[in-house]
Coordinates of C-alpha atoms and ligand atoms in Angstrom, one line a residue:
X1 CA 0.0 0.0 0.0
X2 CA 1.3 3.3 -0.9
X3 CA 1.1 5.2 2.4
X4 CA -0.3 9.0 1.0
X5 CA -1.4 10.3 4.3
X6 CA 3.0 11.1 5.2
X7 CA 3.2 14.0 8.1
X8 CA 4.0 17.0 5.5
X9 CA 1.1 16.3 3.5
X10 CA -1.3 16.2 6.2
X11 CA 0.0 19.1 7.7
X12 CA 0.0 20.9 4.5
X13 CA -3.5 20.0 3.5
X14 CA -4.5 20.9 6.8
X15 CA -3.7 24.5 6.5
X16 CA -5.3 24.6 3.2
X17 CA -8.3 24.6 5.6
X18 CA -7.0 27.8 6.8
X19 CA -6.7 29.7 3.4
X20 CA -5.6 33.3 5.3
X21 CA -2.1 30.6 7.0
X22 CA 1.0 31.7 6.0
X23 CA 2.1 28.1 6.0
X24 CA 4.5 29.3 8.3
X25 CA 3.3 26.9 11.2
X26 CA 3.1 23.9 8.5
X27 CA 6.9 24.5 8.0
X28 CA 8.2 24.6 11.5
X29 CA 5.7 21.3 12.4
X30 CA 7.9 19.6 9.5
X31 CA 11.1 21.0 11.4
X32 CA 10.4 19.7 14.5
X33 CA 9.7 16.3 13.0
X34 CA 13.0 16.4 11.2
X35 CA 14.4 16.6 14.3
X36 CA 12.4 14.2 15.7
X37 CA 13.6 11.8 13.1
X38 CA 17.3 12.4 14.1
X39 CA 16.8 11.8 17.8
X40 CA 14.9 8.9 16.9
X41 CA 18.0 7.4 14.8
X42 CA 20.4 8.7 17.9
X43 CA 18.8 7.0 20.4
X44 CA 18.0 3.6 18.6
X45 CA 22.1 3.6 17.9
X46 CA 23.1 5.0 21.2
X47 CA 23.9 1.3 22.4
X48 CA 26.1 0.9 19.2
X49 CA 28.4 4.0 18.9
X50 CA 29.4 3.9 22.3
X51 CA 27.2 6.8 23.3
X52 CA 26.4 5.2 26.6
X53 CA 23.0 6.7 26.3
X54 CA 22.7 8.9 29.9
X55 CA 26.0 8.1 31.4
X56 CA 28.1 10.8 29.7
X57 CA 31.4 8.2 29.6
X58 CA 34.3 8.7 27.3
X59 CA 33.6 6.3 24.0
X60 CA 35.9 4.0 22.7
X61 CA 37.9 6.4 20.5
X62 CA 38.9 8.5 23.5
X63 CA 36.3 11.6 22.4
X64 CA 34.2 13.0 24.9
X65 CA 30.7 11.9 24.7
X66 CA 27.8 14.0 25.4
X67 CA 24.9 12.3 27.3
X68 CA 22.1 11.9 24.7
X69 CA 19.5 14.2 25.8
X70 CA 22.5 17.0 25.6
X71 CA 22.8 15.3 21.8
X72 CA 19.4 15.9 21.1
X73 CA 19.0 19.2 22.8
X74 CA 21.9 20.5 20.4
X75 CA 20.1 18.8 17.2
X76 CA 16.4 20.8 17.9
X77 CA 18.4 23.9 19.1
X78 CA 20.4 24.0 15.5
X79 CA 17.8 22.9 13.8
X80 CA 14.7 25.0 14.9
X81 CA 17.3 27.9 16.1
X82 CA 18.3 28.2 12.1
X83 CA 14.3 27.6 11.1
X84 CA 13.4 31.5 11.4
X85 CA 10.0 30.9 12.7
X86 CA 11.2 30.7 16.9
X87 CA 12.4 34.1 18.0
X88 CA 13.3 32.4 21.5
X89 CA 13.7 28.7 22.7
X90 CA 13.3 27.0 25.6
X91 CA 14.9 24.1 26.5
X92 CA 14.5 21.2 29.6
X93 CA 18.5 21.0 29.3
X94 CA 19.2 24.8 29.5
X95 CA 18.8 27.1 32.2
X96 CA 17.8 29.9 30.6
X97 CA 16.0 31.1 27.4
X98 CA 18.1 30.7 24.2
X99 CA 18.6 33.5 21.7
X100 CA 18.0 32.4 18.0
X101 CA 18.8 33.5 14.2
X102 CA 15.5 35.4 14.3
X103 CA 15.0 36.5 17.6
X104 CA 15.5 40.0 16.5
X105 CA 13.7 39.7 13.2
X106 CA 10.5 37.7 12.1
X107 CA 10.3 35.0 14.5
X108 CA 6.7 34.8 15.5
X109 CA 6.8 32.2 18.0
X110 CA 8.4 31.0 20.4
X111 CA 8.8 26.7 21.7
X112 CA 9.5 24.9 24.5
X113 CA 10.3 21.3 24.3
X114 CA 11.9 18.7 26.3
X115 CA 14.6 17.1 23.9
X116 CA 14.6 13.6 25.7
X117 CA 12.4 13.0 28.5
X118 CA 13.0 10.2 30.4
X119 CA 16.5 9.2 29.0
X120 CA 18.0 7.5 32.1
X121 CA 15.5 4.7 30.8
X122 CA 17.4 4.2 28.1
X123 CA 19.9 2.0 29.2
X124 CA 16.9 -0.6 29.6
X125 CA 15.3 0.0 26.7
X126 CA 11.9 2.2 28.0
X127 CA 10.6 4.5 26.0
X128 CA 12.0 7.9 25.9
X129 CA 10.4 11.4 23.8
X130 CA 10.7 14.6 23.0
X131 CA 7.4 17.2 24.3
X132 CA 7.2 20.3 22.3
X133 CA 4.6 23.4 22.9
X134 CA 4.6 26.7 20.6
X135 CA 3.3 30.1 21.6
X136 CA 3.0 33.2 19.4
X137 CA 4.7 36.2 20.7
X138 CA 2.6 38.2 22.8
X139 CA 3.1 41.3 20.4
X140 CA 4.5 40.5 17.2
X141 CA 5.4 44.0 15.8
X142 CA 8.6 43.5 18.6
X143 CA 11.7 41.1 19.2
X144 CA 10.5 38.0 21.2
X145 CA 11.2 38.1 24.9
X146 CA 11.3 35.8 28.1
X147 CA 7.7 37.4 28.7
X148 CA 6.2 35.7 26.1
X149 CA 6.8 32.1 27.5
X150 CA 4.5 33.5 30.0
X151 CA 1.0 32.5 28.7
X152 CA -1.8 29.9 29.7
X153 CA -1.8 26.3 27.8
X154 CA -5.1 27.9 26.1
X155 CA -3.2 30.3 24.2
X156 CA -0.6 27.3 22.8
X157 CA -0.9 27.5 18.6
X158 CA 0.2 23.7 18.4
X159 CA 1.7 21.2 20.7
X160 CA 2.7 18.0 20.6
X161 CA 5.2 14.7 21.6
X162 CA 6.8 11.8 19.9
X163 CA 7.8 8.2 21.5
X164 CA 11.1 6.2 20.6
X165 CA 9.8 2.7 21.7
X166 CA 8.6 -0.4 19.6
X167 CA 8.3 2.0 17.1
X168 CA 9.0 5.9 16.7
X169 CA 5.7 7.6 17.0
X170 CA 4.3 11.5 16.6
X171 CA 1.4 13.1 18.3
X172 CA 0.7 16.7 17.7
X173 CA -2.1 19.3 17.6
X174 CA -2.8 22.5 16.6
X175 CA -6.3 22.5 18.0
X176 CA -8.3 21.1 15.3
X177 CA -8.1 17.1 17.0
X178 CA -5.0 14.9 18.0
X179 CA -3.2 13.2 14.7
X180 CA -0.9 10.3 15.8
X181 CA 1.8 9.2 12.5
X182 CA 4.1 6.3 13.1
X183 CA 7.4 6.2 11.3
X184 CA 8.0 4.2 8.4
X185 CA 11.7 3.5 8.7
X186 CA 11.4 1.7 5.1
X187 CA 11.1 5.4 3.5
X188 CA 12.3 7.9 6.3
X189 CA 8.4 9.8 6.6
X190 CA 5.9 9.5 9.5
X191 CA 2.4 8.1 8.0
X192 CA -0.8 9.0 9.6
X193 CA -1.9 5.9 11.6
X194 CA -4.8 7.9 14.2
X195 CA -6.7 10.5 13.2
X196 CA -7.9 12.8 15.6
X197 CA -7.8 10.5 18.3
X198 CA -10.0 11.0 21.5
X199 CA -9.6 9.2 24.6
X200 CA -12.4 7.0 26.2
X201 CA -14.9 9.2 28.4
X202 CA -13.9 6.0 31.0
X203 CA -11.0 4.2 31.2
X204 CA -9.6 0.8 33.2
X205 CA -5.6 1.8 34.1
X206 CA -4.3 4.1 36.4
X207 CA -0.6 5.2 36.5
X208 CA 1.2 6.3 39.7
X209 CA 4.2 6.0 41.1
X210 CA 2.9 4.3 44.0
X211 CA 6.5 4.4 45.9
X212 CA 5.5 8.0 47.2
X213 CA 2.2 6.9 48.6
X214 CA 3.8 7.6 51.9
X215 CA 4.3 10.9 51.1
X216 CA 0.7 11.3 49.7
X217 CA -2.4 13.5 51.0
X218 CA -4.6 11.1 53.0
X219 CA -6.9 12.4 50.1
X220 CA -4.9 11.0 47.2
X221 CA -4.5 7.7 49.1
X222 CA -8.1 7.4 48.9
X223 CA -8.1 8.7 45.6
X224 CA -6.2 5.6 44.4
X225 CA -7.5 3.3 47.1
X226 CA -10.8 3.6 45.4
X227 CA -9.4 2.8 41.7
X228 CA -8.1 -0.9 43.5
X229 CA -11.5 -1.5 44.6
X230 CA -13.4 -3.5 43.4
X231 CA -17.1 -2.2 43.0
X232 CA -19.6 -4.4 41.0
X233 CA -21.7 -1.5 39.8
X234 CA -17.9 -0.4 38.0
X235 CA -15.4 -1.6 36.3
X236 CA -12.8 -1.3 39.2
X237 CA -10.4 -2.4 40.1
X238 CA -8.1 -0.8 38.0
X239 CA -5.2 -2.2 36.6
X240 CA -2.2 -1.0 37.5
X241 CA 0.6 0.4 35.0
X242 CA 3.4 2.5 35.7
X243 CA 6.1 2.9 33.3
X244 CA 8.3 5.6 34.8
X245 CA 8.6 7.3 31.3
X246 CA 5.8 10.2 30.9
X247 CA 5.6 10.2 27.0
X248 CA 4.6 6.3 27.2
X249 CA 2.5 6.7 30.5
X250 CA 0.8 9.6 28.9
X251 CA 0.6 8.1 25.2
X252 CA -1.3 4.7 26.9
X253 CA -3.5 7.2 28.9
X254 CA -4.5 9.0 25.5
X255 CA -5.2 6.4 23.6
X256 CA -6.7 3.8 26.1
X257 CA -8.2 6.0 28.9
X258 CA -8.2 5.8 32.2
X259 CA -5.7 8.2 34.3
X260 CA -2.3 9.3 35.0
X261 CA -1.0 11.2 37.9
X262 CA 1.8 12.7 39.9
X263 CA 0.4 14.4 41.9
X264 CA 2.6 17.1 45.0
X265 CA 3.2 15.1 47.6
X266 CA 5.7 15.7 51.3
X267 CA 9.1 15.4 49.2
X268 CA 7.8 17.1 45.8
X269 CA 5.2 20.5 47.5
X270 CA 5.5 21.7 43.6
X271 CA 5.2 18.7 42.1
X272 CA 7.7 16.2 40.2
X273 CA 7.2 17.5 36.1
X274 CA 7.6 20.5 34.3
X275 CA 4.7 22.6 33.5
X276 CA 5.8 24.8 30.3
X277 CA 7.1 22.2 28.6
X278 CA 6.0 19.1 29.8
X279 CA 2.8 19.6 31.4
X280 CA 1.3 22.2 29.8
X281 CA 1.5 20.7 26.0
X282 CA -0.1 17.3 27.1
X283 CA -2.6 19.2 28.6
X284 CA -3.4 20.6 25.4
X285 CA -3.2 17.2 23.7
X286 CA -5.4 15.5 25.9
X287 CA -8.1 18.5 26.0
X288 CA -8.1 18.3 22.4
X289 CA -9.3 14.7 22.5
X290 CA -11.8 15.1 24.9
X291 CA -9.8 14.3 28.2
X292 CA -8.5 16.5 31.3
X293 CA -5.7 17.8 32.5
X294 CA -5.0 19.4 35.9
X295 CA -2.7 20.0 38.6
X296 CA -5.2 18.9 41.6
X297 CA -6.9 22.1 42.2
X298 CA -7.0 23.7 39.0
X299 CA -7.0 23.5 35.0
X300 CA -3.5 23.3 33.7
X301 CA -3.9 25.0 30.7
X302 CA -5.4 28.1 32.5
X303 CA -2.1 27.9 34.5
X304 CA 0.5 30.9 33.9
X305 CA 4.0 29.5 34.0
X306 CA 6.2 32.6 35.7
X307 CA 9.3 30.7 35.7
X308 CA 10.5 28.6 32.6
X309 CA 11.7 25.5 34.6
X310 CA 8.6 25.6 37.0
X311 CA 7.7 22.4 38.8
X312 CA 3.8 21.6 38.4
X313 CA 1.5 18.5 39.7
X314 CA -0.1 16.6 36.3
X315 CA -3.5 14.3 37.0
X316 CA -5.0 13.9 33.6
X317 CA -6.9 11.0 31.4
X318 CA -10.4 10.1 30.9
X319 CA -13.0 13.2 32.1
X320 CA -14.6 10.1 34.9
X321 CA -11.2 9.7 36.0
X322 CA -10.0 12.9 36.4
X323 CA -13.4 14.4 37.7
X324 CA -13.1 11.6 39.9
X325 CA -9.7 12.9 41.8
X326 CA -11.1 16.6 41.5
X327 CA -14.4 15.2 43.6
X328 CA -12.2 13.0 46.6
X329 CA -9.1 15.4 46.6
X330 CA -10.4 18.5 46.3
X331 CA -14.2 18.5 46.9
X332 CA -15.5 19.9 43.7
X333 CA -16.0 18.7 39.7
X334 CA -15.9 21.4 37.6
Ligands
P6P401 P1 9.6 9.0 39.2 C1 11.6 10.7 33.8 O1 12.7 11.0 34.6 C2 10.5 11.7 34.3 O2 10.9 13.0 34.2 C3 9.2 11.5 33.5 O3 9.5 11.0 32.3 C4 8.5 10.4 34.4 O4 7.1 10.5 34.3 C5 8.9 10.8 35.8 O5 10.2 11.4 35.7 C6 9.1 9.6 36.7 O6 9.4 10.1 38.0 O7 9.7 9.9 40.5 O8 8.3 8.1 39.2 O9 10.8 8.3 38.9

């Protein structure tokens, strides 16, 4: 079967639905998947050249190696630095905001990603991905700033995360549905394999980290207490499944239902994850396809990061899930 449906010409008919679009967003969407092709080939060959993956070791010709999340921090920075569409950058593996070819000029937006989240699992083969979310500048007749990675999740233009696992897949939105694309190694493109994907209303998994339970609000232990049960009138108990990698914890949760949390506990008051970049984008994906996404208390995507490497609480899935926590933890479902 000739696979038609390949990531640029989705993305390109897509905006034809949009005939005022500068095509502008098409074209940095099919950056960022470059990239996300390269860190796909880096990390599938990291056991090979010697990379060590996350242990930053000298390789076997004596050259330094850089761990690969700093590897694939430098590929998106080059690659999406030299793009002329991001006036600033934000990265997981930076401390602060990075300047750009057009940060001065026509860069209308501005991204956050996380190059490689969860790469100390790659040494036994977990999944690992990369979590992106773009902003327009807040005023585009000036020179991007810091300032303008200071929105709320619902002003995000497009947003989205891929998985290196089994296979190397690509979830993004720009707020028209969820499009998953799996890549077709045979021919180098990512083909459209889930369009507009929407996660059950209900689902049958929950995914936590149960080693902090200790640590836990008496609330939240009752919280998950009551997903064990088992209730004939549900479908509990819940089956358990906790990966430790959030791109594949959060990819089964889209796709399957049900819930995953990390919620603040005694050791973690702010929470474990990142909300600009890591919590904020997959609460725009799973929004878009009909799930929830907050931090206990409130909506992550009304949330205003103020600080680019902000920690943030993520409990999102299936709406019954979610609404679920809102209603034990925190005495309301809004
Ligand atoms: P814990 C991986 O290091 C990561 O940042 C996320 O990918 C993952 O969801 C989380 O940390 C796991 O944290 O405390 O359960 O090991």
């Amino acid at each position: 079967m000739i696979p038609t449906q390949t990531l640029s010409r989705f993305i390109h008919a897509q905006r034809r639905r949009y005939p005022d679009s500068t095509g502008e967003l098409s074209d940095l969407l099919v950056s960022i998947s470059l990239g996300v092709k390269l860190i796909s080939q880096m990390v599938a060959t990291a056991g090979f050249k010697g990379l060590h993956g996350y242990t930053g070791e000298t390789n076997v010709h004596g050259d330094e190696v850089k761990v690969l999340d700093e590897e694939a921090d430098e590929v998106l920075v080059e690659l999406l630095g030299s793009s002329g569409h991001f006036g600033l950058l934000v990265s997981e593996e930076r401390d602060s905001v990075i300047s750009t070819d057009a940060t001065h000029n026509e860069g209308k937006y501005v991204l956050a990603f996380d190059p490689l989240d969860g790469s100390s699992n790659i040494g036994s083969s977990i999944p690992t991905g990369t979590i992106f979310c773009i902003f327009r500048k807040k005023d585009e007749s000036r020179s991007a700033i810091n300032d303008d990675f200071c929105q709320p999740g619902t002003n995000i233009v497009a947003a989205g995360y891929s998985v290196y696992g089994a296979k190397t897949s690509f979830v993004y939105s720009t707020g028209s549905g969820v499009h998953g694309f799996t890549l077709d190694p045979s021919i180098g493109e990512f083909v459209l394999t889930d369009h507009d994907i929407k996660v059950p209303e209900r689902g049958t998994i929950y995914s936590v980290n149960e080693g902090n339970t200790a640590f836990w609000d008496e609330r939240v232990k009752e919280y998950v207490e009551s997903l064990k049960r088992h209730d004939a009138t549900a479908k509990g108990p819940y089956t358990g499944r906790y990966v430790g990698s959030l791109v594949a914890d959060f990819d089964r949760t889209l796709r399957k239902g049900g819930v995953f949390l990390y919620p603040v506990d005694a050791k973690r008051p702010l929470g474990r994850l990142r909300l600009l970049y890591e919590c904020m984008p997959l609460a725009f994906i799973m929004e878009q396809a009909g799930g929830a996404a907050i931090n206990g208390p409130d909506r992550v995507s009304e949330l205003v990061p103020s600080d680019i490497h902000q920690r943030s609480a993520l409990i999102t899935g299936s709406p019954h899930e979610v609404n679920a926590y809102r209603s034990i933890v925190h005495g309301s479902t809004r």
